[in-house]
PDB file of C-alpha atoms in Angstrom:
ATOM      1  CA  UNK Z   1      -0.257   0.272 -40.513  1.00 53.00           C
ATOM      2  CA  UNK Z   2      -0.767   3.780 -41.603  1.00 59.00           C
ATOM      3  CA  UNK Z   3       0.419   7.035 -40.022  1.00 73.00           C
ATOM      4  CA  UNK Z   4      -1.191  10.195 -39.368  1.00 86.00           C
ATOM      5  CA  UNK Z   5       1.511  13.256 -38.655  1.00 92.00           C
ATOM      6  CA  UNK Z   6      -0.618  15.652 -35.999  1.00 94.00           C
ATOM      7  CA  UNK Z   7       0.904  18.948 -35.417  1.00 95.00           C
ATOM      8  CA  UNK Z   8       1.677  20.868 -33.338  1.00 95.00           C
ATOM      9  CA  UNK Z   9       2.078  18.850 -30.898  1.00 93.00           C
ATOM     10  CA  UNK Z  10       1.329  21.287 -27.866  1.00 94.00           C
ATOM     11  CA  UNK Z  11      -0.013  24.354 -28.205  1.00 95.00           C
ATOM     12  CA  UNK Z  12      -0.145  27.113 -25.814  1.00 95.00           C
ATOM     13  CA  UNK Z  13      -2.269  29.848 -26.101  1.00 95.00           C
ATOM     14  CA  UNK Z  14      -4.345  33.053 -24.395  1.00 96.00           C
ATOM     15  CA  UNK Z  15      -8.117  33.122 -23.848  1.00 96.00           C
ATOM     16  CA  UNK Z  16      -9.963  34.403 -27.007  1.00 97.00           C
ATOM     17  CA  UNK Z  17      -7.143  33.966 -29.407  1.00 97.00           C
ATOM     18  CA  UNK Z  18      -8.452  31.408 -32.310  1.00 97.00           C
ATOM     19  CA  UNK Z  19      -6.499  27.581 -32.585  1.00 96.00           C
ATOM     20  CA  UNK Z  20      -5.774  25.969 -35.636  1.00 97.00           C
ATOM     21  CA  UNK Z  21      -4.311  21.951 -35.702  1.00 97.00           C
ATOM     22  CA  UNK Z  22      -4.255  19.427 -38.536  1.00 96.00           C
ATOM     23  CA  UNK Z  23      -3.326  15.826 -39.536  1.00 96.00           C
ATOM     24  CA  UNK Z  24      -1.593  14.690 -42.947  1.00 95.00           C
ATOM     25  CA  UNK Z  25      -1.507  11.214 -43.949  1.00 92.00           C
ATOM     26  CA  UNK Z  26       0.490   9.212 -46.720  1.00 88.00           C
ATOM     27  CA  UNK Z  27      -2.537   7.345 -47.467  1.00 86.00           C
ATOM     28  CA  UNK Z  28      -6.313   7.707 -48.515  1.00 88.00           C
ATOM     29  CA  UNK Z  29      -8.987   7.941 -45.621  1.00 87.00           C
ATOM     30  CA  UNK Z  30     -12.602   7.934 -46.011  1.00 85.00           C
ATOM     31  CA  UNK Z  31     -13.432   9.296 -43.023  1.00 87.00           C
ATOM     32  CA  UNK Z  32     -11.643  11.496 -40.710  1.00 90.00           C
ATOM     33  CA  UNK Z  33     -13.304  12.568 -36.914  1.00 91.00           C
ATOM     34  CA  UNK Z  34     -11.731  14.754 -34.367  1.00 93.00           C
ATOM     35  CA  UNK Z  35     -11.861  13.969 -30.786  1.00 92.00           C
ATOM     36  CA  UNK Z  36     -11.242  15.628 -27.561  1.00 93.00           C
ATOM     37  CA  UNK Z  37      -9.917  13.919 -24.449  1.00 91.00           C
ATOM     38  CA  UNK Z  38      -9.904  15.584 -20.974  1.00 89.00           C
ATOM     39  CA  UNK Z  39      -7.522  13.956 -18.211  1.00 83.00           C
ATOM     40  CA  UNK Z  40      -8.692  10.748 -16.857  1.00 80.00           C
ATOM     41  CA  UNK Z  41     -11.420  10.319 -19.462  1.00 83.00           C
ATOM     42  CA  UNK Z  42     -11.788   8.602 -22.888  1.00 84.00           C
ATOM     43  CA  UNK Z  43     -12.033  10.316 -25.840  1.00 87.00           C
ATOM     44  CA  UNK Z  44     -14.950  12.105 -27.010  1.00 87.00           C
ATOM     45  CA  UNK Z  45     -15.817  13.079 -30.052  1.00 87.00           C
ATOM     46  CA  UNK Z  46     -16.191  16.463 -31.769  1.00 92.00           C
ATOM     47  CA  UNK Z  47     -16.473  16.222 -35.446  1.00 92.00           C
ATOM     48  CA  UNK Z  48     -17.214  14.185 -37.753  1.00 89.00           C
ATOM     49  CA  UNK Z  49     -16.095  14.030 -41.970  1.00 91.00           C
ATOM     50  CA  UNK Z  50     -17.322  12.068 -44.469  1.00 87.00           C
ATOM     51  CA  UNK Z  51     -16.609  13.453 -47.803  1.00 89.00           C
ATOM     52  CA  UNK Z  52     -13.199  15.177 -49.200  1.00 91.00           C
ATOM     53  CA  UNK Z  53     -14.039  18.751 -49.140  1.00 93.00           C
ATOM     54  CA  UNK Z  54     -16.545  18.864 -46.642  1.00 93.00           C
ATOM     55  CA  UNK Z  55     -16.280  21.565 -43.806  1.00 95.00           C
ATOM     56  CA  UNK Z  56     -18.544  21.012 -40.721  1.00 93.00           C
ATOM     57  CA  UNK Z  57     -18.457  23.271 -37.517  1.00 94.00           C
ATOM     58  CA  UNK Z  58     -19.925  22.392 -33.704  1.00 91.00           C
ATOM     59  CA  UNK Z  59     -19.848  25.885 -32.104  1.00 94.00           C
ATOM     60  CA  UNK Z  60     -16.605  27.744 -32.506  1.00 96.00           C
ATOM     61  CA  UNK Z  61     -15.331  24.218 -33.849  1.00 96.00           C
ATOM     62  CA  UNK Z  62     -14.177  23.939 -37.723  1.00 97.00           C
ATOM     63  CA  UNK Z  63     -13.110  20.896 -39.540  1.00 96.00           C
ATOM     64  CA  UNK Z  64     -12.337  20.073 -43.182  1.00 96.00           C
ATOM     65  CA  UNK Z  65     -12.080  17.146 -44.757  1.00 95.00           C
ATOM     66  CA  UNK Z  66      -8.969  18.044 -47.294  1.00 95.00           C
ATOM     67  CA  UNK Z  67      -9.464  17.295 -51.109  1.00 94.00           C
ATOM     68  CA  UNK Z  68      -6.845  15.187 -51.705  1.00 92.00           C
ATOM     69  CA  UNK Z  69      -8.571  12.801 -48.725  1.00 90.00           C
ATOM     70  CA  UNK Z  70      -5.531  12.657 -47.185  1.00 92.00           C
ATOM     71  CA  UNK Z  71      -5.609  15.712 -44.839  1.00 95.00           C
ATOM     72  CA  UNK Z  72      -7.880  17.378 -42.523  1.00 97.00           C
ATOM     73  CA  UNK Z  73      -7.517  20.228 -40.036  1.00 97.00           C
ATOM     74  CA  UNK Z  74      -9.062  21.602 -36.496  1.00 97.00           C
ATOM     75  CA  UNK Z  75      -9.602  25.621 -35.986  1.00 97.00           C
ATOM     76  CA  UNK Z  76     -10.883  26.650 -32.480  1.00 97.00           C
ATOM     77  CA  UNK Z  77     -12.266  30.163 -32.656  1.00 97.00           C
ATOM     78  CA  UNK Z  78     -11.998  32.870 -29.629  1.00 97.00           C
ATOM     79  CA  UNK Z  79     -10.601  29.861 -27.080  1.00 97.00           C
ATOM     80  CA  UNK Z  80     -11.860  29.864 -23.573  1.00 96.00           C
ATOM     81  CA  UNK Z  81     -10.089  27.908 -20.359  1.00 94.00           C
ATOM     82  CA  UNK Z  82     -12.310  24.627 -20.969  1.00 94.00           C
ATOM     83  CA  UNK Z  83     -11.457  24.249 -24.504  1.00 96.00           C
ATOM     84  CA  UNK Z  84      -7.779  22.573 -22.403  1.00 95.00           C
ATOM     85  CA  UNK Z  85      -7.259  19.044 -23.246  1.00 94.00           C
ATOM     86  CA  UNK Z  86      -5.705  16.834 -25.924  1.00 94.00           C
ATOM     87  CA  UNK Z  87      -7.191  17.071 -29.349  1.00 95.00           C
ATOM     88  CA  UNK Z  88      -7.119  13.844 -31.890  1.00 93.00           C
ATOM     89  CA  UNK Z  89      -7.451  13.157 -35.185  1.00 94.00           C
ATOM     90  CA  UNK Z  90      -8.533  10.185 -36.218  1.00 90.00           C
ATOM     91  CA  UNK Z  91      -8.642   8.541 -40.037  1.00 88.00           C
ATOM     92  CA  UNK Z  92     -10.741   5.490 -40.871  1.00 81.00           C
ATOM     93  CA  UNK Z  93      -9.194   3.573 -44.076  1.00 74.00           C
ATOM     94  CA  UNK Z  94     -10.708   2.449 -47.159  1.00 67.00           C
ATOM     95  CA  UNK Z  95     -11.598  -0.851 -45.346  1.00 64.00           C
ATOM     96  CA  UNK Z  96     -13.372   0.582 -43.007  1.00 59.00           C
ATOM     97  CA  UNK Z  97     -12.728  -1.703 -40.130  1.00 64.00           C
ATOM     98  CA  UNK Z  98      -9.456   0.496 -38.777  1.00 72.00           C
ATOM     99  CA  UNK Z  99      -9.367   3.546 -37.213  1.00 77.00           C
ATOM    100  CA  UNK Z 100      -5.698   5.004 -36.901  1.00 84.00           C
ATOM    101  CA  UNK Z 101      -5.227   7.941 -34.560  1.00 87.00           C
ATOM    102  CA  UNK Z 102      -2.900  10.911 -34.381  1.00 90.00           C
ATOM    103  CA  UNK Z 103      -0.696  11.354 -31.696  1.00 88.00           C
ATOM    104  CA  UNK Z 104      -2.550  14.251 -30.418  1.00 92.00           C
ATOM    105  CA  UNK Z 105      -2.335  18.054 -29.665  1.00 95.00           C
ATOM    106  CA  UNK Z 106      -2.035  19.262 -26.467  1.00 94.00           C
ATOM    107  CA  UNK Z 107      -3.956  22.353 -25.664  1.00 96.00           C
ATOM    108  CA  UNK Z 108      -3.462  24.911 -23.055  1.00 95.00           C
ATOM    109  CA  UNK Z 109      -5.271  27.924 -22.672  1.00 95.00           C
ATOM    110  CA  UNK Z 110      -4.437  30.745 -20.547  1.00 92.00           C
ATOM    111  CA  UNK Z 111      -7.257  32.886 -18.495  1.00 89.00           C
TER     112      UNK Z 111
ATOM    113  CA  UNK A   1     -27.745   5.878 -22.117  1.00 57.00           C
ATOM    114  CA  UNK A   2     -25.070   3.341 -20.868  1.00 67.00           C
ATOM    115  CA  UNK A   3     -22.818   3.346 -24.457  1.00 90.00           C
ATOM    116  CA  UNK A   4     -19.436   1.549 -23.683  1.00 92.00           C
ATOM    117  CA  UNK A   5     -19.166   0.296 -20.164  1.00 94.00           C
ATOM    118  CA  UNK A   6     -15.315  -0.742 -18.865  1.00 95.00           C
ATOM    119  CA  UNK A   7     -14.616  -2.389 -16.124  1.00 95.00           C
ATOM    120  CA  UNK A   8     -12.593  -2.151 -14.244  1.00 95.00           C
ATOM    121  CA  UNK A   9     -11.565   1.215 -14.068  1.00 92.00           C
ATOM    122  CA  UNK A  10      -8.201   0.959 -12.438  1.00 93.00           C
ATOM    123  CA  UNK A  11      -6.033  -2.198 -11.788  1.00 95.00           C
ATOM    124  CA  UNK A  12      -2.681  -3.275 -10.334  1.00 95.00           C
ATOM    125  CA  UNK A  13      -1.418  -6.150 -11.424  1.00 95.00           C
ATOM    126  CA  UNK A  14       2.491  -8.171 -10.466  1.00 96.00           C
ATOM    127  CA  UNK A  15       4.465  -9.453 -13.671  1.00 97.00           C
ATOM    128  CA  UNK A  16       3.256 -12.412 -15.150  1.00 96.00           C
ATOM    129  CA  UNK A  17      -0.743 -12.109 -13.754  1.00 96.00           C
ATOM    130  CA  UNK A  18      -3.393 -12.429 -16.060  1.00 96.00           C
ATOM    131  CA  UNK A  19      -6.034 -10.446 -16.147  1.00 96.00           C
ATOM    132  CA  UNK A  20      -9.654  -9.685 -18.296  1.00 97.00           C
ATOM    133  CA  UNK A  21     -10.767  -6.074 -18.812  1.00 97.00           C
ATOM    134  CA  UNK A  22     -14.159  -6.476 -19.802  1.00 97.00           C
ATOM    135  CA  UNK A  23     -16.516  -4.542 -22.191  1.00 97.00           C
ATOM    136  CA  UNK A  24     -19.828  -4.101 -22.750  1.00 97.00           C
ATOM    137  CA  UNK A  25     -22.024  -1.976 -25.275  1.00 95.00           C
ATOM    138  CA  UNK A  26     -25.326  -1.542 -25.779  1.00 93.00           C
ATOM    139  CA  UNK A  27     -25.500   0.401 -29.153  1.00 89.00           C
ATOM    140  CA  UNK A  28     -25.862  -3.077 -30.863  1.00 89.00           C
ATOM    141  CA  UNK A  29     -23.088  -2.007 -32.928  1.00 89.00           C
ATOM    142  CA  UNK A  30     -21.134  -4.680 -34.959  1.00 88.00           C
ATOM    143  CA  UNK A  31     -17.850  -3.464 -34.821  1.00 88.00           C
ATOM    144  CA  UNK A  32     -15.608  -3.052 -31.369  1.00 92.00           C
ATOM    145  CA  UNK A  33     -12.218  -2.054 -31.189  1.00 92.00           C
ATOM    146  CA  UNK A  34      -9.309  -2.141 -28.270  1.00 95.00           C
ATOM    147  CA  UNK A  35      -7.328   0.367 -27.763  1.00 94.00           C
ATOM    148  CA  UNK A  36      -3.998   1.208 -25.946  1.00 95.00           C
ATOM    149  CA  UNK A  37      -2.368   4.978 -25.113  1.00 91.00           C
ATOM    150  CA  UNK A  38       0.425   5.407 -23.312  1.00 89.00           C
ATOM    151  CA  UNK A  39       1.364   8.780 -21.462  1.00 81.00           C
ATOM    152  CA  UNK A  40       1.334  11.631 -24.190  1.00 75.00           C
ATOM    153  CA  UNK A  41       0.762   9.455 -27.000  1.00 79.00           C
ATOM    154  CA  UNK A  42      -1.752   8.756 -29.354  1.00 81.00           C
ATOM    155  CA  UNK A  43      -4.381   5.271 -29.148  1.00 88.00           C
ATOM    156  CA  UNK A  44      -2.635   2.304 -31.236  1.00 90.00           C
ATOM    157  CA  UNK A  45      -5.296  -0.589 -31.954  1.00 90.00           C
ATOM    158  CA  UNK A  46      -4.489  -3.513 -30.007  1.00 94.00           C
ATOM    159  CA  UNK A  47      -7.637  -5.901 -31.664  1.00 94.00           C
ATOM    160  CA  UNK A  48     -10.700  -5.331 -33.551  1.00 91.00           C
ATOM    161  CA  UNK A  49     -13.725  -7.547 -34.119  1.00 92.00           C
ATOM    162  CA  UNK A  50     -16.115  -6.700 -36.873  1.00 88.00           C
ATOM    163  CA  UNK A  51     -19.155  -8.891 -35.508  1.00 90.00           C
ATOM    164  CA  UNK A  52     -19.882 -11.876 -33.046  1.00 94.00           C
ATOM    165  CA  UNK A  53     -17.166 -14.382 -33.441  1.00 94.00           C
ATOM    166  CA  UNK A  54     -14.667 -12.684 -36.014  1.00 94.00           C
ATOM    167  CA  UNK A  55     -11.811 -10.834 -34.692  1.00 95.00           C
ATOM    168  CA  UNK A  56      -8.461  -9.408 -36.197  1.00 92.00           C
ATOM    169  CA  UNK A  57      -4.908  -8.374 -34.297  1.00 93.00           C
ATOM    170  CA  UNK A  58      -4.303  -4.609 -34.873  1.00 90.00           C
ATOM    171  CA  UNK A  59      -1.098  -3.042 -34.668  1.00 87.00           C
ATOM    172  CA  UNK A  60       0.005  -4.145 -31.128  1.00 93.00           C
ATOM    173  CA  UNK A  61      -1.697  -7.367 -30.367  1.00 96.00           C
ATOM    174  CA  UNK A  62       1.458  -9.186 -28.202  1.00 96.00           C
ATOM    175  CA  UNK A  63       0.675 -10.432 -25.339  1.00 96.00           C
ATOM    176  CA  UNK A  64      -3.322 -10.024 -25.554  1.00 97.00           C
ATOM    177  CA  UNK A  65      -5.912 -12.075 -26.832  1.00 97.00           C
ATOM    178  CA  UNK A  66      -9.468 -11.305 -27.153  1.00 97.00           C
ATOM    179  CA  UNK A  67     -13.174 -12.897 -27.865  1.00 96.00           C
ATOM    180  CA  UNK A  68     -16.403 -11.878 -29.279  1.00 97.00           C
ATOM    181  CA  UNK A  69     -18.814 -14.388 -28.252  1.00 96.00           C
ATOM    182  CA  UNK A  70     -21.661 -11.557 -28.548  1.00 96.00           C
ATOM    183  CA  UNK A  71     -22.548  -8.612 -29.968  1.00 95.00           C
ATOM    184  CA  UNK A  72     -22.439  -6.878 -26.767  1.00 96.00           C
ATOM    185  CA  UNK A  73     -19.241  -7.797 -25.382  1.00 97.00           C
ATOM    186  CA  UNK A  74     -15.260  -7.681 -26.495  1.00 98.00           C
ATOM    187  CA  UNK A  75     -13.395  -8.921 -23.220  1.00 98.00           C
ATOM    188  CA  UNK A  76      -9.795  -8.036 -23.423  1.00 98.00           C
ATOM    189  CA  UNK A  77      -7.040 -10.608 -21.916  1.00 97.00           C
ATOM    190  CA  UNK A  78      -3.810  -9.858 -20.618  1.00 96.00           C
ATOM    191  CA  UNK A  79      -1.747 -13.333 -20.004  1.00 90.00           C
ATOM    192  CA  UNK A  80       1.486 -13.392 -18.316  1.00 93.00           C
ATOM    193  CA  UNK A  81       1.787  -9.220 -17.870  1.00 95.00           C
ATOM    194  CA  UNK A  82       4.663  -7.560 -18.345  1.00 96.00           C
ATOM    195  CA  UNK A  83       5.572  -4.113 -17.119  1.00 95.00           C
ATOM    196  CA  UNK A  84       5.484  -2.714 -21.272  1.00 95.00           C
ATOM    197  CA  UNK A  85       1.285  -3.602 -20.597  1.00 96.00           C
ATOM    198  CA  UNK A  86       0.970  -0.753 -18.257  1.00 96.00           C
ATOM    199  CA  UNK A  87      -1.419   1.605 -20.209  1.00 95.00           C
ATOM    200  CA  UNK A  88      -4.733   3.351 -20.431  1.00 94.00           C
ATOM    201  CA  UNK A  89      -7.496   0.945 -22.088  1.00 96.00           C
ATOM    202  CA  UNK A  90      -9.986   1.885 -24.089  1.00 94.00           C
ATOM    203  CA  UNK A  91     -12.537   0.323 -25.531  1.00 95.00           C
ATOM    204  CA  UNK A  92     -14.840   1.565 -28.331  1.00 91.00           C
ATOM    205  CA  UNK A  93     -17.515   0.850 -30.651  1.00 90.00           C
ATOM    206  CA  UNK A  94     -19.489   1.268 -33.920  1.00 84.00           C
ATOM    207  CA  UNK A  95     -22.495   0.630 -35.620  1.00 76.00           C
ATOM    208  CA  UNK A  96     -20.958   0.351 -39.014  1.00 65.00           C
ATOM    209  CA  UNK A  97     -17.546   0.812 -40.699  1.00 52.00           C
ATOM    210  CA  UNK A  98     -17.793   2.628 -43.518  1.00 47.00           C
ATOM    211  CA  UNK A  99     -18.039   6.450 -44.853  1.00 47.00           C
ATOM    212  CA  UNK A 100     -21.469   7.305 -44.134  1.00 50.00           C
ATOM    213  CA  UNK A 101     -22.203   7.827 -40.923  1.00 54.00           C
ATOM    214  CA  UNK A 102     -20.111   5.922 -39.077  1.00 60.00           C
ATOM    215  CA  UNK A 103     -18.746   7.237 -36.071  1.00 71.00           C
ATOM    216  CA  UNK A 104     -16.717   5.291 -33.031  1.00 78.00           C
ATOM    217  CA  UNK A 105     -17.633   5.731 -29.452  1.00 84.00           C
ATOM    218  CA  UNK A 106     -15.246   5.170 -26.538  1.00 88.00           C
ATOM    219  CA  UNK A 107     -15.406   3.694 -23.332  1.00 91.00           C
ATOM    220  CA  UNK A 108     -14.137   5.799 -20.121  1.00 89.00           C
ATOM    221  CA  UNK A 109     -10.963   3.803 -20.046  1.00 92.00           C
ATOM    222  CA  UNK A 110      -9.334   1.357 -17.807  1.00 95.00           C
ATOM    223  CA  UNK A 111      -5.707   1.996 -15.923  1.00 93.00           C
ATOM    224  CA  UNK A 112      -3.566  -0.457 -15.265  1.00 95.00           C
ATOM    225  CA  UNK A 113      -0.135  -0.560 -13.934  1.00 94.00           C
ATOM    226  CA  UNK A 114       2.100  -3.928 -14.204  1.00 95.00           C
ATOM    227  CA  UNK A 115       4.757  -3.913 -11.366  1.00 95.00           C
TER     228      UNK A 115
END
């Protein structure tokens, strides 16, 4: 199956400073979505992409959708406690039946 | 709204138990997906189904098996568990698969622990 390399892996960071994360991938996606997972929950999403080059924000959320289509990244701006939690990216192939997950960022944010 | 519904949410089960974690949507959407994550990792696919009756392994399907008999529900099965089964469960869903608009919603999870 394909891979998607998420980094950095952990993250640890003080209130109001601004998070960046991305995902790279050997292959092609068509669409790429971020989601956020809190302990004991499922995953929730955040952002959505749908076209290389697109950048789409949800509050102090960013996301591109790289050019190449094989990249995307996650910027957090001025960070506050309940931004803590594990961030994923996700790629859907060409298919579009298969959604392959990063193995996640884990975010901690001090008061 | 009710989205994806799990059940059950937390489950013990002895080596070589079966079991059915069941889910339900009510999105109508075609496609539904298990997934497995184990602690600090990311979700790997376990089975996919892209409508009523069609389904396809993903990239750990061992020791699972799964049904779509309806749109609305993708029960899970576990037969003969093994201690490697122990997880987090999700299950998720989406209207289409494809690059406009689609987007995949996820259940609350299920826990289970094999001893």
């Amino acid at each position: 199956g394909q891979q998607l390399n998420q980094s950095p892996q952990s993250m640890f960071i003080q209130e109001g400073e601004d998070v960046s994360m991305n995902c790279t991938s050997s292959s092609i996606f068509n669409t790429w979505l971020w989601y956020k997972q809190e302990p004991g929950e499922g995953p929730v999403l955040l952002i959505a992409l749908y076209k290389a080059g697109e950048l789409t924000s949800n509050g102090r959320l960013t996301a591109q959708f790289g050019i190449t289509r094989k990249d995307s990244f996650l910027n957090i701006s001025a960070s506050i406690p309940s931004d803590v939690g594990i961030y994923f990216c996700a790629g859907l192939e060409t298919s579009g039946s298969r959604l392959t997950f990063g193995e996640g960022t884990q975010l901690t944010v001090n008061p | 709204n009710a989205g994806v519904t799990q059940t059950p949410k937390f489950r013990i089960l002895k080596i070589g138990q079966s079991m059915t974690l069941q889910c339900t949507q009510d999105m109508n959407h075609n496609y539904m997906y298990w997934y497995r994550q184990d602690p600090g990792m990311g979700l790997k696919l376990i089975y996919y189904s892209v409508g009523a009756g069609i389904t396809d392994k993903g990239e750990v399907p061992n020791g699972y098996n799964v049904s779509r008999s309806t749109t609305e529900d993708f029960p899970l099965r576990l037969e003969l568990a093994a201690p490697s089964q122990t997880s987090v469960y999700f299950c998720a869903s989406s209207r289409v698969a494809g690059p406009n608009g689609n987007t995949i919603y996820f259940g609350e999870g299920s826990w289970l622990t094999v001893v």
